[in-house]
């Protein structure tokens, strides 16, 4: 098991109460276990956020590297109008 280090943290009374209630309810063995779980969740969220950001960056890069010519505002409007008309037509058939 990796070595551990003792730290001091400051929590609001509500946060501390929630941690203690969780331990008292038997959800965790100790406050340390609660906080370790919270840090693991925080790390997972950061990884997930980084992955989503990488996907967004890749999409932006593909868009910037797209060799097709840019559309004018009028072309975009016409394309959107056609898509909306098709969606309305499909909805009326259903």
Short mmCIF file of C-alpha atoms in Angstrom, two decimals:
data_model
loop_
_atom_site.label_atom_id
_atom_site.label_comp_id
_atom_site.label_asym_id
_atom_site.label_seq_id
_atom_site.Cartn_x
_atom_site.Cartn_y
_atom_site.Cartn_z
CA UNK A 1 0.00 0.00 0.00
CA UNK A 2 1.35 3.44 -0.85
CA UNK A 3 2.44 5.63 2.01
CA UNK A 4 0.03 8.27 3.17
CA UNK A 5 0.37 11.75 4.53
CA UNK A 6 -1.72 13.52 7.11
CA UNK A 7 -3.12 16.89 6.06
CA UNK A 8 -5.38 19.45 7.65
CA UNK A 9 -8.45 20.71 5.80
CA UNK A 10 -11.15 23.24 6.53
CA UNK A 11 -14.78 22.32 5.90
CA UNK A 12 -18.04 24.10 6.41
CA UNK A 13 -20.15 22.77 9.28
CA UNK A 14 -22.60 21.33 6.74
CA UNK A 15 -19.86 19.47 4.89
CA UNK A 16 -18.41 18.07 8.10
CA UNK A 17 -21.86 17.03 9.30
CA UNK A 18 -22.48 15.19 6.01
CA UNK A 19 -19.14 13.39 6.29
CA UNK A 20 -19.77 12.36 9.88
CA UNK A 21 -23.34 11.24 9.14
CA UNK A 22 -22.06 9.09 6.30
CA UNK A 23 -19.54 7.41 8.61
CA UNK A 24 -22.12 6.98 11.39
CA UNK A 25 -24.54 5.41 8.91
CA UNK A 26 -21.91 2.84 8.03
CA UNK A 27 -21.45 4.03 4.45
CA UNK A 28 -17.76 4.54 5.14
CA UNK A 29 -15.41 3.23 7.80
CA UNK A 30 -13.85 6.61 8.52
CA UNK A 31 -13.76 10.25 7.53
CA UNK A 32 -10.52 9.46 5.72
CA UNK A 33 -12.39 6.92 3.57
CA UNK A 34 -15.06 9.52 2.74
CA UNK A 35 -12.47 12.04 1.68
CA UNK A 36 -10.47 9.46 -0.28
CA UNK A 37 -13.62 8.53 -2.17
CA UNK A 38 -14.34 12.22 -2.81
CA UNK A 39 -10.83 12.72 -4.21
CA UNK A 40 -11.19 9.65 -6.46
CA UNK A 41 -14.48 11.01 -7.81
CA UNK A 42 -12.88 14.42 -8.34
CA UNK A 43 -9.98 12.80 -10.22
CA UNK A 44 -12.38 10.80 -12.40
CA UNK A 45 -14.40 13.94 -13.19
CA UNK A 46 -11.20 15.77 -14.17
CA UNK A 47 -10.20 12.88 -16.47
CA UNK A 48 -13.68 12.81 -18.00
CA UNK A 49 -13.63 16.58 -18.48
CA UNK A 50 -10.20 16.36 -20.11
CA UNK A 51 -11.42 13.62 -22.46
CA UNK A 52 -14.47 15.70 -23.46
CA UNK A 53 -12.25 18.71 -24.03
CA UNK A 54 -9.94 16.64 -26.23
CA UNK A 55 -12.94 15.50 -28.30
CA UNK A 56 -14.06 19.12 -28.70
CA UNK A 57 -10.54 20.19 -29.66
CA UNK A 58 -10.35 17.39 -32.23
CA UNK A 59 -13.67 18.48 -33.74
CA UNK A 60 -12.49 22.07 -33.92
CA UNK A 61 -9.22 20.94 -35.53
CA UNK A 62 -11.11 18.84 -38.12
CA UNK A 63 -13.33 21.82 -38.86
CA UNK A 64 -10.40 24.18 -39.25
CA UNK A 65 -8.58 21.67 -41.45
CA UNK A 66 -11.66 20.98 -43.61
CA UNK A 67 -10.66 21.80 -47.21
CA UNK A 68 -14.21 22.58 -48.30
CA UNK A 69 -14.91 26.26 -48.89
CA UNK A 70 -16.64 28.21 -46.15
CA UNK A 71 -20.37 28.77 -46.59
CA UNK A 72 -21.89 32.21 -46.80
CA UNK A 73 -24.53 33.24 -44.30
CA UNK A 74 -27.15 32.93 -47.02
CA UNK A 75 -26.03 29.36 -47.82
CA UNK A 76 -26.18 28.40 -44.15
CA UNK A 77 -29.67 29.92 -43.82
CA UNK A 78 -30.87 28.07 -46.92
CA UNK A 79 -29.44 24.78 -45.66
CA UNK A 80 -31.05 25.21 -42.23
CA UNK A 81 -34.38 26.13 -43.78
CA UNK A 82 -34.25 22.96 -45.88
CA UNK A 83 -33.43 20.86 -42.81
CA UNK A 84 -36.29 22.41 -40.82
CA UNK A 85 -38.72 21.89 -43.70
CA UNK A 86 -37.67 18.26 -43.97
CA UNK A 87 -38.08 17.77 -40.20
CA UNK A 88 -41.57 19.32 -40.31
CA UNK A 89 -42.48 17.13 -43.27
CA UNK A 90 -41.23 14.01 -41.44
CA UNK A 91 -43.13 15.01 -38.28
CA UNK A 92 -46.38 15.52 -40.17
CA UNK A 93 -46.12 12.02 -41.64
CA UNK A 94 -45.66 10.39 -38.24
#
